[in-house]
CSV table of C-alpha atoms in Angstrom, one decimal:
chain,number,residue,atom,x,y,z
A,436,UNK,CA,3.7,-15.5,18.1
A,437,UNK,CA,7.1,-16.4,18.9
A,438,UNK,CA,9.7,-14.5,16.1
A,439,UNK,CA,13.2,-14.0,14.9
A,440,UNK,CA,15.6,-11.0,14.0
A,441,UNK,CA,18.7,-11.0,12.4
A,442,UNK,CA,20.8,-9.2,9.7
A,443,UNK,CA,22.6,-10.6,6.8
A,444,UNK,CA,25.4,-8.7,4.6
A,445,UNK,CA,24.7,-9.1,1.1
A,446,UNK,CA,28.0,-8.5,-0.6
A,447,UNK,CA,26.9,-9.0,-3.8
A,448,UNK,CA,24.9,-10.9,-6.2
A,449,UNK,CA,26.2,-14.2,-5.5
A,450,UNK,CA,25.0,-13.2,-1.9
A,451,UNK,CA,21.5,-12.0,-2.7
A,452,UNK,CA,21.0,-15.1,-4.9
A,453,UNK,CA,22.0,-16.9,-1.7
A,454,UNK,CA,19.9,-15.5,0.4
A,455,UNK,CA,16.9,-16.1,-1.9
A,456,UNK,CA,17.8,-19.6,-2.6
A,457,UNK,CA,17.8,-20.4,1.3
A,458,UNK,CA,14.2,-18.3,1.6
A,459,UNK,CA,13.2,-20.5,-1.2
A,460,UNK,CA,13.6,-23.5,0.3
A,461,UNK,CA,11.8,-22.9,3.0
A,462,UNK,CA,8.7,-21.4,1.4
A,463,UNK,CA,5.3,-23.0,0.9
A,464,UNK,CA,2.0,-22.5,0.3
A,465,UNK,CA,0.2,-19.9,2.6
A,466,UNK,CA,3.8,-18.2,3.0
A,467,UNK,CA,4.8,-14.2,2.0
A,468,UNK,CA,7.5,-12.8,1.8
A,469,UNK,CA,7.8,-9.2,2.7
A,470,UNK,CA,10.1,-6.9,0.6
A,471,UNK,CA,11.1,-3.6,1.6
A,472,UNK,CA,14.0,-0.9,0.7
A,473,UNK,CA,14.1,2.3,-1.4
A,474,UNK,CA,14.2,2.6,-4.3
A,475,UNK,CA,17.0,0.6,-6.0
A,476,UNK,CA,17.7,-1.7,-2.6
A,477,UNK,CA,17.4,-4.9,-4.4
A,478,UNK,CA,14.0,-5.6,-3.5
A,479,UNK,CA,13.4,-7.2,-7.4
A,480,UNK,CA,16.8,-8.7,-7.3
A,481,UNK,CA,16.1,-10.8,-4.0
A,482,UNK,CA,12.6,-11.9,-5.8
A,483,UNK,CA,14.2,-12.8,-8.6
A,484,UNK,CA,16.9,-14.8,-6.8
A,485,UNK,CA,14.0,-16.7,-5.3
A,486,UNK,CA,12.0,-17.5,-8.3
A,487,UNK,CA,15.4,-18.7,-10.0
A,488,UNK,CA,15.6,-20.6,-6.9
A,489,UNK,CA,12.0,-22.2,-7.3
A,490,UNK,CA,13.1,-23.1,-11.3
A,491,UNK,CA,11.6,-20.1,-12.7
A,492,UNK,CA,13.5,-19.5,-16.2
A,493,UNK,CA,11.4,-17.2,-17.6
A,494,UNK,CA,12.1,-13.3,-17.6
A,495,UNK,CA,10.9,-12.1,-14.7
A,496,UNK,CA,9.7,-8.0,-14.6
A,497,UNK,CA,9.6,-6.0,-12.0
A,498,UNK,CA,5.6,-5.9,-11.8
A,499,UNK,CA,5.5,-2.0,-10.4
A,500,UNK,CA,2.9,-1.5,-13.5
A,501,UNK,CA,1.0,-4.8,-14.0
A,502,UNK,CA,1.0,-5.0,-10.3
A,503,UNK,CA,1.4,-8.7,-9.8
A,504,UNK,CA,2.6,-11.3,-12.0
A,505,UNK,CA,2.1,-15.1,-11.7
A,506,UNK,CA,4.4,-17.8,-11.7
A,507,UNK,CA,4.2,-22.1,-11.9
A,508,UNK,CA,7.2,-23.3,-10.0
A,509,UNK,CA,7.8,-27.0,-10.0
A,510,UNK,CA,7.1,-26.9,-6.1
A,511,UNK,CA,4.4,-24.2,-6.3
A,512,UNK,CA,2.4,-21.1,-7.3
A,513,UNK,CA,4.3,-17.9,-6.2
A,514,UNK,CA,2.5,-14.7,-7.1
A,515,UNK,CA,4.8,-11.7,-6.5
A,516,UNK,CA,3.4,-8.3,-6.1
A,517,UNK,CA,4.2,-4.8,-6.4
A,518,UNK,CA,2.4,-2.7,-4.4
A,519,UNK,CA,4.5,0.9,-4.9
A,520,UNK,CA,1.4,2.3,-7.0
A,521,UNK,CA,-1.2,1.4,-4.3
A,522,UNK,CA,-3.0,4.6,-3.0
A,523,UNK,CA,-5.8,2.9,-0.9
A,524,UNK,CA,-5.3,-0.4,1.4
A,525,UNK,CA,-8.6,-1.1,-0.2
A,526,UNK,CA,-7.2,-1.7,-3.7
A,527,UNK,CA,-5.5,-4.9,-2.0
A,528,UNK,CA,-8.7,-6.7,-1.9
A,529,UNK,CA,-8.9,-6.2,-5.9
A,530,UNK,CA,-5.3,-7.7,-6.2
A,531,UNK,CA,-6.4,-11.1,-5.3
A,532,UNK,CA,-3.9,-11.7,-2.5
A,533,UNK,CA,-5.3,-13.9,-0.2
A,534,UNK,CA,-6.6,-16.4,-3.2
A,535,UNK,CA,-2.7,-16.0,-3.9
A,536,UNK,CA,-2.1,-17.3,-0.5
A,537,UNK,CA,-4.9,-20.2,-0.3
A,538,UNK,CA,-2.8,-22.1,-3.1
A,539,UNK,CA,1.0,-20.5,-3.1
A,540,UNK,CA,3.1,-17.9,-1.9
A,541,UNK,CA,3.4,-14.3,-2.6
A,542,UNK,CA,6.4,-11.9,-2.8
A,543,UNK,CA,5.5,-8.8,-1.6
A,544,UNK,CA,7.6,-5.3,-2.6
A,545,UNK,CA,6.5,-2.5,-1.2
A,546,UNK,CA,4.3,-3.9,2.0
A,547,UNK,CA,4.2,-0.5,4.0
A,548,UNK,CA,1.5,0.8,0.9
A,549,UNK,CA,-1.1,-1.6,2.1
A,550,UNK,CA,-0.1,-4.9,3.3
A,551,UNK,CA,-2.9,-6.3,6.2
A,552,UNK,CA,-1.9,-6.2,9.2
A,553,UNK,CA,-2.5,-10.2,9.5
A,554,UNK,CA,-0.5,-11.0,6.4
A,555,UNK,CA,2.4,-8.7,7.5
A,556,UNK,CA,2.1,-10.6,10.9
A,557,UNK,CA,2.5,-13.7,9.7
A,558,UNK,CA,5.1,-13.1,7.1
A,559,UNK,CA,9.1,-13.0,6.7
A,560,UNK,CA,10.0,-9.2,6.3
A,561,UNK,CA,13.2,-8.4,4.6
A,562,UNK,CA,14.6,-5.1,4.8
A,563,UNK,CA,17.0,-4.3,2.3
A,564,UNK,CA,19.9,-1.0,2.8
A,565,UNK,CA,22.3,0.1,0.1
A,566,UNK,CA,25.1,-0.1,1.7
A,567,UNK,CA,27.9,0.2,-1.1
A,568,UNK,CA,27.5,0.5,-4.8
A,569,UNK,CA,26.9,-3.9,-4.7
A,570,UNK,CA,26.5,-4.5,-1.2
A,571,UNK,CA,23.1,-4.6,1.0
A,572,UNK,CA,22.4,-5.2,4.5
A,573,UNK,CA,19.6,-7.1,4.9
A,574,UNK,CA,17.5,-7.1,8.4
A,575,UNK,CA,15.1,-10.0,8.3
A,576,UNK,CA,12.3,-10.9,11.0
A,577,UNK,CA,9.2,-13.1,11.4
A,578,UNK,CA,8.1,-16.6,12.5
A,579,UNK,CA,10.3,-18.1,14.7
A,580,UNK,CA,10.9,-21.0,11.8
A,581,UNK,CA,12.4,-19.1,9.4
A,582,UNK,CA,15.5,-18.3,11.8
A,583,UNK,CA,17.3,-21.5,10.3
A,584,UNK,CA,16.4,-21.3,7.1
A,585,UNK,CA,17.4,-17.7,6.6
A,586,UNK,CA,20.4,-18.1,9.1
A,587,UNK,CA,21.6,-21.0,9.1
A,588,UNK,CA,24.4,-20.1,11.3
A,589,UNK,CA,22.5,-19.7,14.0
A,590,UNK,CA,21.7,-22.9,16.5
């Protein structure tokens, strides 16, 4: 499958709600979203910038200990999971993931803990790196038609 790389400073906030606001309009149904970082990268922020994005006004938790949480957006379901407390890729099944996919999207923190290898295939991956005490760098790759959505710089 034909891909995409590229890396986007993230000053700020107003940056990272950017950035989730242009990977929210490009998501749909079937679609994840790959989030990974250490601790503290902004891997939450960057979901919650896309949920806001979606017209999610609720609170929205980190879900490290309910492990996903659910979410109606006026455009669709987006189900964003944690998966940091995963010790077996076998637990994913459990998780419901692919139902989350059949009728929405899913945010995905922590993929490298037990993401399949077909989701993670198919799905954006952004990388976040502290950079400054705000700032992030953010290395994004994946299907070849999320390069203008998430760069729209780029021809």
């Amino acid at each position: 499958m034909a891909g995409f790389e590229t890396i986007v400073m993230l000053k700020d906030e107003a940056a990272t709600a950017d950035l989730g606001a242009r990977i929210a309009k490009g998501l749909g149904a079937g679609d994840a979203v790959a989030l990974s970082g250490e601790l503290g990268a902004g891997k939450t922020m960057l979901a919650r910038a896309i949920l806001r994005a979606l017209g999610v006004h609720e609170r929205v938790p980190s879900p490290t200990f309910t492990l996903v949480q659910a979410y109606e957006t006026p455009a669709l379901r987006v189900h964003h999971f944690d998966l940091y407390r995963i010790e077996n890729p076998s637990e994913m099944a459990e998780l419901g993931l692919e139902d989350a996919l059949e009728d929405g999207a899913a945010l995905i923190e922590w993929p490298e803990r037990g993401l399949p290898a077909r989701i993670e295939e198919c799905a954006l991956r952004v990388t976040l790196d502290t950079i400054g005490e705000t700032a992030r760098q953010a290395r994004i790759a994946g299907p070849l038609r999320w390069r203008q959505v998430v760069s729209p710089e780029v021809p």
